Coordinates of C-alpha atoms in Angstrom, one line a residue:
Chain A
X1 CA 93.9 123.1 98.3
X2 CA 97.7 122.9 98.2
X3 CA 97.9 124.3 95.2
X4 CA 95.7 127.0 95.8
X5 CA 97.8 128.0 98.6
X6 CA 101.2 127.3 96.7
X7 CA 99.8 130.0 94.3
X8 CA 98.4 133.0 96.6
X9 CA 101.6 132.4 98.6
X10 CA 103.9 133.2 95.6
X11 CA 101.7 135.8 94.7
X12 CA 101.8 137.8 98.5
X13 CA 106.0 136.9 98.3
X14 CA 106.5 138.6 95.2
X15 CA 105.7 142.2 97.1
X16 CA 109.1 141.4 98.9
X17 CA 110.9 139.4 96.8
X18 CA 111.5 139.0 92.7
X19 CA 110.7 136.7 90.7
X20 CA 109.2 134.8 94.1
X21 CA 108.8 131.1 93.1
X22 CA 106.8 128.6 95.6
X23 CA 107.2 125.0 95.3
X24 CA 107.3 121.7 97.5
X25 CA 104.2 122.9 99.5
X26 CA 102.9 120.1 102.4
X27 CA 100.9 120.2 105.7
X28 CA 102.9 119.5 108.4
X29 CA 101.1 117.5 111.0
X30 CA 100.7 118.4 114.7
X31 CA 98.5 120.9 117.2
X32 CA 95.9 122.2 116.1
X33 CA 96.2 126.1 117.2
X34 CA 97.9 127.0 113.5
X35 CA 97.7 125.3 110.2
X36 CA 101.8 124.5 109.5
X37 CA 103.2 124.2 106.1
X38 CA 106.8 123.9 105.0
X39 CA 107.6 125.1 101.4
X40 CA 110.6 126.2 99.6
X41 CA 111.0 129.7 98.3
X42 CA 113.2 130.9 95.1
X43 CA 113.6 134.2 94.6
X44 CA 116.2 137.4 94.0
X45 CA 116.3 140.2 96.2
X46 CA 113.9 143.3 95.4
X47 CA 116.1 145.7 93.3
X48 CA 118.6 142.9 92.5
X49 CA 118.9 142.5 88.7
X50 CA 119.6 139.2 86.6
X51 CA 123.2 140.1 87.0
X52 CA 123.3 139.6 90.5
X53 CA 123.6 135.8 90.2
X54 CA 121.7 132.8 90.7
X55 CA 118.5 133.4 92.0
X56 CA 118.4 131.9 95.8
X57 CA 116.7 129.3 97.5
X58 CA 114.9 129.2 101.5
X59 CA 112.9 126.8 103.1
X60 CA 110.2 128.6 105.1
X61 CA 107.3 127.6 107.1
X62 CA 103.7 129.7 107.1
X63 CA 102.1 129.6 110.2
X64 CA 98.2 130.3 109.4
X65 CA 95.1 131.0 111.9
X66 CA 92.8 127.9 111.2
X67 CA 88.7 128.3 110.9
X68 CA 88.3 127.2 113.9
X69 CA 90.6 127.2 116.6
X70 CA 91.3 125.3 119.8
X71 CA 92.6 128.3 121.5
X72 CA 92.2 131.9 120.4
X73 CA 95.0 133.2 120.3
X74 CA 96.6 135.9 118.2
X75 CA 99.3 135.5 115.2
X76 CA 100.9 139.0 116.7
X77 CA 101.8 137.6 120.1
X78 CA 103.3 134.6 118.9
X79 CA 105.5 136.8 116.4
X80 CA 106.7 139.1 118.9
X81 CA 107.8 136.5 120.8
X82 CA 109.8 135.2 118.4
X83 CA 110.8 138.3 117.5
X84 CA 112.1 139.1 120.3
X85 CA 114.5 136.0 120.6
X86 CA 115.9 136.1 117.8
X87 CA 119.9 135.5 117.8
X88 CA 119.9 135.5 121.6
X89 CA 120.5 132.6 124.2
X90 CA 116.9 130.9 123.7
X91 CA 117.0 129.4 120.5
X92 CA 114.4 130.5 117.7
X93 CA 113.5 130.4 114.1
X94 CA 114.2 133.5 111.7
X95 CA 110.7 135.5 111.5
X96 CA 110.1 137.6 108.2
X97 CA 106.5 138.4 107.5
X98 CA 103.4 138.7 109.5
X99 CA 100.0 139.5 107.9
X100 CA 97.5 140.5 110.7
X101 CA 94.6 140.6 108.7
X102 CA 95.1 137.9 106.4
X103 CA 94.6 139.5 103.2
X104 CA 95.7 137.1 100.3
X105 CA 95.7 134.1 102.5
X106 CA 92.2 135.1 104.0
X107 CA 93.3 134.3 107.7
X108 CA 96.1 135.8 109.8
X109 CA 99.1 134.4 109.1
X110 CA 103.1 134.8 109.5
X111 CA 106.2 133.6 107.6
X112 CA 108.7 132.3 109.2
X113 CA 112.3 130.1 108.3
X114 CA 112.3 126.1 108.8
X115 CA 115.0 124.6 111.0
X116 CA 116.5 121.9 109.0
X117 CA 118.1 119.0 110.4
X118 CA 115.9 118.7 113.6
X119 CA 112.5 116.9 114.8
X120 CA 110.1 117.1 117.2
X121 CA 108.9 114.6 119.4
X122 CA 105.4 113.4 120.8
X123 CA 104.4 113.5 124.3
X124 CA 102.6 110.9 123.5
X125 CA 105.3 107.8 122.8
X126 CA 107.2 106.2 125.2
X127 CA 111.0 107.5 125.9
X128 CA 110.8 109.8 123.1
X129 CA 114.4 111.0 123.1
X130 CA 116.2 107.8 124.1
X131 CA 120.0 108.1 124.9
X132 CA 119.4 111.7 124.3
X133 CA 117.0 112.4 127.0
X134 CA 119.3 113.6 129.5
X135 CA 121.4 116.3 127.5
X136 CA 117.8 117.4 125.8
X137 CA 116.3 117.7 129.3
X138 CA 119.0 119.7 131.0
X139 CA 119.3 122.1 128.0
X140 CA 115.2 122.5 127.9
X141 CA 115.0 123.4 131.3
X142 CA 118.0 125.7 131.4
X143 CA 116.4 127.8 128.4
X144 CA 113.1 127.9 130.2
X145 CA 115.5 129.2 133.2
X146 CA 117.1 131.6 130.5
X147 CA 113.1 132.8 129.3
X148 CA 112.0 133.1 132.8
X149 CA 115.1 135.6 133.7
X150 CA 115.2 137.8 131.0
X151 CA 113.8 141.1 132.5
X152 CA 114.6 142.8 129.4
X153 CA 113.2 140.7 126.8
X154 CA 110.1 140.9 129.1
X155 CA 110.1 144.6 128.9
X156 CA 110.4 145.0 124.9
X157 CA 107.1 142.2 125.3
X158 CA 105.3 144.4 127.2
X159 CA 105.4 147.2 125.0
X160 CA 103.7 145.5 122.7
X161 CA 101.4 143.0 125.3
X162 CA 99.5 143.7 128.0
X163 CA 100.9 143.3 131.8
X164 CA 99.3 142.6 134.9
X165 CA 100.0 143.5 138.4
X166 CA 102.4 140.7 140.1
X167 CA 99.7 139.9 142.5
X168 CA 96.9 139.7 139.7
X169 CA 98.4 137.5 137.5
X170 CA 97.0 134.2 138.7
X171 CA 93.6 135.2 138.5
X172 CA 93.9 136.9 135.2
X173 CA 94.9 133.1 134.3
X174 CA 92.2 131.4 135.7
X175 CA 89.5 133.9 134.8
X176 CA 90.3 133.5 130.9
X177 CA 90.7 129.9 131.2
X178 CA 87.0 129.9 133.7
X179 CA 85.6 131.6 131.1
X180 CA 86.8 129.5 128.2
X181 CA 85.6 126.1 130.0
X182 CA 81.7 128.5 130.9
X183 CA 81.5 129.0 127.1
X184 CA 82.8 125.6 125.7
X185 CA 81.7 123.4 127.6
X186 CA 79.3 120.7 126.4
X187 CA 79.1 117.8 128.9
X188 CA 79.3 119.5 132.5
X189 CA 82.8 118.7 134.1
X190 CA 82.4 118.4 138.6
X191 CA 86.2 117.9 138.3
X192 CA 87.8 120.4 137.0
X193 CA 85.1 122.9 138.4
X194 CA 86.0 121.1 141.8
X195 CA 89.8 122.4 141.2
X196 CA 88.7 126.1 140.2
X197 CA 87.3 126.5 143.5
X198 CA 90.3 125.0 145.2
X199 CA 92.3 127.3 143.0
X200 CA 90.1 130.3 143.9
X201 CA 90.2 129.6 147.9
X202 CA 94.1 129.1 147.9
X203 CA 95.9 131.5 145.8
X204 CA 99.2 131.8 145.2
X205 CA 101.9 134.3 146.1
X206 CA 102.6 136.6 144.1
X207 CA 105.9 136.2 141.7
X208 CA 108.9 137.3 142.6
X209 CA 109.1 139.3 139.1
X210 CA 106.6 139.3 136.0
X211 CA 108.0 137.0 133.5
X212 CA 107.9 136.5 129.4
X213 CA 105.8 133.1 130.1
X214 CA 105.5 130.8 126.8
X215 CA 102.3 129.5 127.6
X216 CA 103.1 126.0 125.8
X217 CA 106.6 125.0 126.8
X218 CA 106.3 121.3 126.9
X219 CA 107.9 117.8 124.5
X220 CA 106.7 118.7 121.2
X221 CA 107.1 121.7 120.9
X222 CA 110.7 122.3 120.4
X223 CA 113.0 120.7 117.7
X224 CA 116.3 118.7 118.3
X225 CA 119.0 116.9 116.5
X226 CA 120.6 113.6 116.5
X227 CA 123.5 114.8 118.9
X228 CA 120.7 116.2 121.5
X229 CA 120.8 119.9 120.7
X230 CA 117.7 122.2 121.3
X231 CA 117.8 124.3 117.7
X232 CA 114.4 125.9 118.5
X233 CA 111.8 126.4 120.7
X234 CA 108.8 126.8 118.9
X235 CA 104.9 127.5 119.3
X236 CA 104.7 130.4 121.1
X237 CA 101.0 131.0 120.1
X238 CA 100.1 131.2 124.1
X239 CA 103.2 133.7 124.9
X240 CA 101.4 136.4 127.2
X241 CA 103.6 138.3 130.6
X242 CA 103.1 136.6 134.2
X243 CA 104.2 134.1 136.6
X244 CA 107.1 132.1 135.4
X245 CA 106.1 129.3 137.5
X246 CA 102.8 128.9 134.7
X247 CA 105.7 127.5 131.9
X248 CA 107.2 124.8 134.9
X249 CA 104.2 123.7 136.0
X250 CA 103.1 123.2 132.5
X251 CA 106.1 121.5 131.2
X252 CA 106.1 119.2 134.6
X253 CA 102.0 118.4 133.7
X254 CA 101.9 114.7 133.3
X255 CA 100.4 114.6 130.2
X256 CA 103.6 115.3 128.8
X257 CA 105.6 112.7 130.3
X258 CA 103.0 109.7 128.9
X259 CA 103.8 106.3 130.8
X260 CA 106.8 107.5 133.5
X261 CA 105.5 110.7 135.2
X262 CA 109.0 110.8 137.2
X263 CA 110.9 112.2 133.9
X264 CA 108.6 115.5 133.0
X265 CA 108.0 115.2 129.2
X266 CA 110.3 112.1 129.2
X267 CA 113.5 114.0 129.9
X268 CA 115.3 114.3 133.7
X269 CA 113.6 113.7 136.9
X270 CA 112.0 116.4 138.7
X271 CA 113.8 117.4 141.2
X272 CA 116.7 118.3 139.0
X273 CA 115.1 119.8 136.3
X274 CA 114.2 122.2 139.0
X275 CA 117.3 123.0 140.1
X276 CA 118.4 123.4 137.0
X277 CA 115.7 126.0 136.8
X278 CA 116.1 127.6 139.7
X279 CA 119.3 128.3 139.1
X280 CA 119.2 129.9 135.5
X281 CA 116.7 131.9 136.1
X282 CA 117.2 132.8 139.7
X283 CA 113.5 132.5 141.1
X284 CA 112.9 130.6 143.7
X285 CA 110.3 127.5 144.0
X286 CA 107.9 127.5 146.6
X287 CA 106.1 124.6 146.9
X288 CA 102.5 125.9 147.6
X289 CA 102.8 128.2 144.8
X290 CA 103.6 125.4 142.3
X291 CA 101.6 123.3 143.7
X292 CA 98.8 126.1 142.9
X293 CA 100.4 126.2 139.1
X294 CA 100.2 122.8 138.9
X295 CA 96.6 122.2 138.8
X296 CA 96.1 125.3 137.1
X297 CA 97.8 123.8 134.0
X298 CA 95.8 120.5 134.3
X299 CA 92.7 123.1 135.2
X300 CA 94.2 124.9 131.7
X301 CA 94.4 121.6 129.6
X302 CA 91.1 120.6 129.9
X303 CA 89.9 123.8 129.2
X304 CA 91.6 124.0 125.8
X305 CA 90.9 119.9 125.2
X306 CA 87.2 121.0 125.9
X307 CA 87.4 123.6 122.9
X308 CA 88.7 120.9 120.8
X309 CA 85.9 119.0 121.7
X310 CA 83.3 121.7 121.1
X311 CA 85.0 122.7 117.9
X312 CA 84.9 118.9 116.3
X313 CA 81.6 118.5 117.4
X314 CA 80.1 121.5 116.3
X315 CA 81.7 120.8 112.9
X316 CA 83.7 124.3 113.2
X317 CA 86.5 122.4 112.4
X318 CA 86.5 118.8 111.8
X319 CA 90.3 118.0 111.9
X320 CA 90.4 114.5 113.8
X321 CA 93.1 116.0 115.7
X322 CA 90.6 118.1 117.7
X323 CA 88.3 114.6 118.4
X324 CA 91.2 112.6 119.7
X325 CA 92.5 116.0 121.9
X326 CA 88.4 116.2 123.5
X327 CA 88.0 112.8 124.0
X328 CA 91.7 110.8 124.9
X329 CA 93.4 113.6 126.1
X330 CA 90.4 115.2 127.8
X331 CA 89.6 112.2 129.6
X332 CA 93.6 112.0 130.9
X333 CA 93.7 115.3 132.0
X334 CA 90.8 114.5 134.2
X335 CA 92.5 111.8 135.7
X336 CA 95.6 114.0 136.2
X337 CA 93.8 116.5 137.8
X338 CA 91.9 114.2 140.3
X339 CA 95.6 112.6 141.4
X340 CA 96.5 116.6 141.8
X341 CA 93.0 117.2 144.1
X342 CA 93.7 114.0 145.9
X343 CA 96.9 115.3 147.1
X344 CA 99.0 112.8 144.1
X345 CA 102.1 114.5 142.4
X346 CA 103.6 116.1 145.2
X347 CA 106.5 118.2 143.9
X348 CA 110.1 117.5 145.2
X349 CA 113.0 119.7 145.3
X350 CA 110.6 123.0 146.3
X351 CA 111.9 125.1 149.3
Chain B
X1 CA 74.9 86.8 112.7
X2 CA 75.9 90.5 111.4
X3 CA 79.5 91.4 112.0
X4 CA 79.4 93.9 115.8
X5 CA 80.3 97.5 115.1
X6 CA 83.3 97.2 117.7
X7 CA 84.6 94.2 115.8
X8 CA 84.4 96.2 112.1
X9 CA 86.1 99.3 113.2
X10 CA 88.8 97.6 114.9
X11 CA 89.3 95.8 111.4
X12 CA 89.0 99.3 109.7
X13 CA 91.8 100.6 111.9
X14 CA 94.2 97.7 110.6
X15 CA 93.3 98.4 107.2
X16 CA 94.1 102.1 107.6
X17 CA 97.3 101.3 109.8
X18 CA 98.8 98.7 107.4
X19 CA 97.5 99.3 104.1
X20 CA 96.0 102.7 103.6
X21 CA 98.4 105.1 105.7
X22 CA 101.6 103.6 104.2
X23 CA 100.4 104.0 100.3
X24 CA 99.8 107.9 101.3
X25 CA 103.1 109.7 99.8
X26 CA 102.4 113.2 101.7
X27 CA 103.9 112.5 105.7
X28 CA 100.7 115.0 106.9
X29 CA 98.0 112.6 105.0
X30 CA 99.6 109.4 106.6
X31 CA 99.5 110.9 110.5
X32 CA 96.4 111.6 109.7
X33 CA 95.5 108.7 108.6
X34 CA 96.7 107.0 112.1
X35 CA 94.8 109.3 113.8
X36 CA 91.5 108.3 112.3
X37 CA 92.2 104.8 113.2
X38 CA 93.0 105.5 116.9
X39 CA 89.5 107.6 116.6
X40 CA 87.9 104.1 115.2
X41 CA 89.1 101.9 118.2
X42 CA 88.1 104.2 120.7
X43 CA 84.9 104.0 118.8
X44 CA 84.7 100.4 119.2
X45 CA 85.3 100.6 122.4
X46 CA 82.6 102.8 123.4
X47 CA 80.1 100.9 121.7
X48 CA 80.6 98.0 123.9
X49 CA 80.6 100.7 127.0
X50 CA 78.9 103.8 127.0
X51 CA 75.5 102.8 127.9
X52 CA 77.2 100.7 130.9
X53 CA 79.4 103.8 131.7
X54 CA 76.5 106.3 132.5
X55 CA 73.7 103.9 133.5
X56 CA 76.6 103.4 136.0
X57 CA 77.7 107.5 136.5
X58 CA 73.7 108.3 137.1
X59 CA 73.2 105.4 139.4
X60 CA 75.8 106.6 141.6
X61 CA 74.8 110.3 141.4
X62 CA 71.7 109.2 142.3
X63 CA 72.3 107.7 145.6
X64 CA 74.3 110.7 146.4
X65 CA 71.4 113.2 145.6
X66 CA 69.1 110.9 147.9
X67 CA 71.1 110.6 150.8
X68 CA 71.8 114.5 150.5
X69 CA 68.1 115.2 150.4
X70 CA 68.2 113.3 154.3
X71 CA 70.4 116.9 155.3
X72 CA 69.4 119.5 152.8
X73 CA 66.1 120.4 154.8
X74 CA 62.8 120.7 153.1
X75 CA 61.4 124.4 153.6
X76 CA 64.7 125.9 153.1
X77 CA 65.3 129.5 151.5
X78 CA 68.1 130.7 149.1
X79 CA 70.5 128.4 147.7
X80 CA 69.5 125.7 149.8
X81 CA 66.1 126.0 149.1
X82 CA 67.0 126.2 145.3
X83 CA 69.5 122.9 145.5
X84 CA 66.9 120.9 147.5
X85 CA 64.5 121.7 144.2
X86 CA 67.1 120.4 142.2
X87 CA 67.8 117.3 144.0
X88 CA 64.5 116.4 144.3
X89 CA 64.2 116.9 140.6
X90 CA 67.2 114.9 140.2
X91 CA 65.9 112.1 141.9
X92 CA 62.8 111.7 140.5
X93 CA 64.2 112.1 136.8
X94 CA 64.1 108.7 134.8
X95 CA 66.0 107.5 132.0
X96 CA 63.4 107.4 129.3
X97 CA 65.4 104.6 127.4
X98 CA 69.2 103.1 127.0
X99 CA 69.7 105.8 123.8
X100 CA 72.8 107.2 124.5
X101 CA 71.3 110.3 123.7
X102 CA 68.7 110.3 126.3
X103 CA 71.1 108.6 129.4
X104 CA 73.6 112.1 128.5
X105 CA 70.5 114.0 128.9
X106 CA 70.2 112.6 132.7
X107 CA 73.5 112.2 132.9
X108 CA 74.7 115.9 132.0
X109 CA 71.3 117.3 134.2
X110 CA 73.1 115.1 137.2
X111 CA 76.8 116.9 136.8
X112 CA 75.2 120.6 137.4
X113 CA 73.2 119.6 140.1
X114 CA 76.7 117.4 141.8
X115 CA 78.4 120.5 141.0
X116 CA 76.3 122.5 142.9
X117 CA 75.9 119.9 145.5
X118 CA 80.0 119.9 146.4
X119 CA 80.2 123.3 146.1
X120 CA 76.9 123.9 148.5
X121 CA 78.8 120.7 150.9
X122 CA 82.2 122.9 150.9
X123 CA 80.6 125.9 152.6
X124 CA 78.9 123.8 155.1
X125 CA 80.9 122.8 158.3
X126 CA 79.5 119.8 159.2
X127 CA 79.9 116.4 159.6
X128 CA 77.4 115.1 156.9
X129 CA 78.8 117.7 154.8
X130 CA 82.1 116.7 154.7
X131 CA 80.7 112.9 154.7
X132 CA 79.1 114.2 151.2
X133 CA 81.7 115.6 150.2
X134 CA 83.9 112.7 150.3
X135 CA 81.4 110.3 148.2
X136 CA 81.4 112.7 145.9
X137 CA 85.0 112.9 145.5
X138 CA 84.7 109.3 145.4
X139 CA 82.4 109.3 142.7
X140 CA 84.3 111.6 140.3
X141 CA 86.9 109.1 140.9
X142 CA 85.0 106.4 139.7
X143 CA 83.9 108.4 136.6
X144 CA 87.2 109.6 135.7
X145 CA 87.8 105.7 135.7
X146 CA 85.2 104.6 133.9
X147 CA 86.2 106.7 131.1
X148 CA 89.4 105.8 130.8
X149 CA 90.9 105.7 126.9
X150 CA 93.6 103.9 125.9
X151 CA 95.6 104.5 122.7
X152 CA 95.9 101.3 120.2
X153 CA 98.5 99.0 121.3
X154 CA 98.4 100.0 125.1

């Protein structure tokens, strides 16, 4: 299958490059939203003749829609995003192609460079960024802060993405993820549809401002180096225009701090990864309002975890990713939602 | 006496963790290969479970859906009338056997009608209602534990 894809590849990169040669083609594991491969590209420039020199080298990384997907979500929005980043504060890969319709490659797809030098890490391990974890979790917070405040960046989004009212965007949030559980849904959850009718009775505030919201800011999925830098946020698959305080709660979501739920996604403690916040972006935190996010995003993980689950089990796609995600993970964010209902994982360090 | 299923996958998984993932040269193959071996203990483990789990779940829904048939009153019209049909259903449904399979069937049957039933106790304002209402919360406590999975190692 690799080389199959090795080959249409170099075949859809010769239309923008010459002499387009794909080699070193692998899988690269992780979510399940996008099929991820890293390959290197040579090539020479289109109208640059032998003369020009050496023929040059990139590694990139194609991003394709899988058959079946945990969340639907499409390759345009994620691109813009991106697009829209690029060489400004929040950190970002180089984006060059995006195929809507899939054409050669049969699904939608996009083409973007790989950030060398970096990893990610997994929610899912204890301490993931060791002696790092501080400097890592005061720069991710403060480029969430930087996401959340750019008005501007928002805008050029919008042109191309829809935009709700400020006072409809929580239930344009809980609607499509409602309606995702109402059509997934195998085994008939009482929890979660418990905390859409809290959700529904008490709604938030409105946001201050409509914000470029990420939809998946959490561990894993941004890369970093050995000295703790942030070189790229990445997996912007769920990037859509809304509340800003979707992307905290969703990064403070327990899930992603695995065995010490006082460092969010094992980096600083709470209360100062909000101030941090707070003060980049200049929004302030009120406490019933992300209290209201918060179990939205645990309402929001299970319903995505319960697409895995339907996925794998209706064999629309069998990667044992999507089992592990409907049945382990599943079966935590039920738990984390309950604690949340119960009146558990109180925020701190809200006005 | 044949080998237990829970006792060969868990001996699977060390195969695949020790000797199978680290002979596979592509990085995406080998995750993959863990992840297949978390699958297999958590499959071990709910061999020696599941049946206990929702014998347990239904059990407990059970008593819930009888004691809420004491307030729910017979005769009633609109949705109580239509969740007093469904309790009484509920409680008069029987596990046919110890199938997996078949204790789902009651099991997922019970988790609509306890939905309904909280949501029904919610709009009511009185005491038995909110004296429902806290079993069930207590319940879904008890089921979110039960189904507790822990990764390998943990």
């Amino acid at each position: 299958m690799l080389r199959e894809i090795s080959e249409k590849l170099a075949l859809y990169l010769s239309r923008h490059f010459q002499e387009a040669e794909v080699s070193a083609l692998e899988r690269v594991h992780g979510g399940a939203s996008r099929e991820t491969y890293r390959f290197r590209l040579r090539f020479r420039e289109k109208g640059e003749g032998v003369a020009g020199g050496a023929r040059r080298e990139r590694r990139l990384i194609l991003r394709r829609q899988p058959v079946g997907s945990l969340i639907e979500t499409e390759a345009r929005a994620e691109y813009a995003a991106y697009q829209i980043f690029q060489k400004s504060d929040v950190p970002v890969p180089e984006v060059l192609f995006l195929e809507e319709a899939g054409g050669i490659l049969e699904r939608p797809f996009f083409i973007m460079e790989e950030v060398s030098g970096c990893e990610s890490a997994s929610p899912f391990v204890s301490d993931p960024y060791g002696g790092a974890r501080e400097r890592i979790g005061r720069r991710f917070w403060e480029i969430l802060g930087k996401i959340s405040a750019d008005e501007a960046r928002a805008l050029r989004f919008a042109e191309r993405m829809p935009s709700p009212k400020r006072e409809e965007c929580w239930r344009r949030e809980l609607d499509y993820w409602e309606g995702v559980i109402d059509e997934d849904e195998v085994e008939p959850n009482p929890i979660v549809r418990a905390a859409i009718r809290r959700l529904r009775r008490e709604p938030p505030p409105p946001p201050e401002r409509i914000a470029l919201v990420h939809g998946d800011y959490r561990t894993g999925n941004f890369l970093f180096n050995a000295a703790g830098e942030i070189c790229a946020i990445l997996d912007w698959e769920m990037a859509h225009l809304g509340d800003p305080l979707e992307d905290v709660a969703w990064a403070l979501d327990a899930l992603w701090a695995f065995d010490d739920a006082a460092r969010p996604g094992g980096m600083i403690p709470t209360d100062e990864a909000l101030a941090i916040w707070r003060e980049v972006s200049g929004i302030g935190v009120k406490g019933g309002a992300l209290r209201w996010w918060r179990i939205f995003a645990a309402v929001k993980g299970v319903a995505i975890w319960t697409s895995s689950a339907k996925e794998f089990g209706e064999g629309a796609n069998r990667d044992p990713v999507l089992a592990l995600s409907g049945w382990y993970t599943l079966a935590r964010h039920n738990r984390i939602l309950l604690s949340l209902l119960d009146g558990g994982g109180e925020v701190s360090g809200v006005a | 006496m044949s080998p237990e299923v829970g006792d060969i996958l868990r001996a699977v998984f060390l195969q695949m963790l020790t000797e199978v993932a680290p002979r596979m040269g592509e990085d995406y193959d080998a995750k993959q290969a863990s992840v297949l071996g978390a699958l297999m203990v958590f499959c071990a483990d709910e061999y020696e479970r599941a049946a206990e789990i929702r014998v347990r779940e239904n059990g407990a829904m059970r008593v819930i859906f009888k004691r809420a048939l004491r307030h729910i009153g017979a005769g009633g019209e609109g949705v109580a009338g239509d969740l007093r049909e469904e309790l009484e259903r509920a409680v008069e449904m029987v596990e046919g056997s110890l199938a997996i399979s078949e204790l789902n069937r009651v099991n997922y049957f019970y988790r609509r009608v306890l939905v309904c039933l909280q949501d029904f106790c919610e709009g009511e304002d009185a005491g038995w209602a909110r004296d429902l209402d806290r079993e069930i919360w207590l319940c879904l406590r008890l089921m979110a534990e039960g189904r507790v999975v822990r990764l390998p190692g943990m």
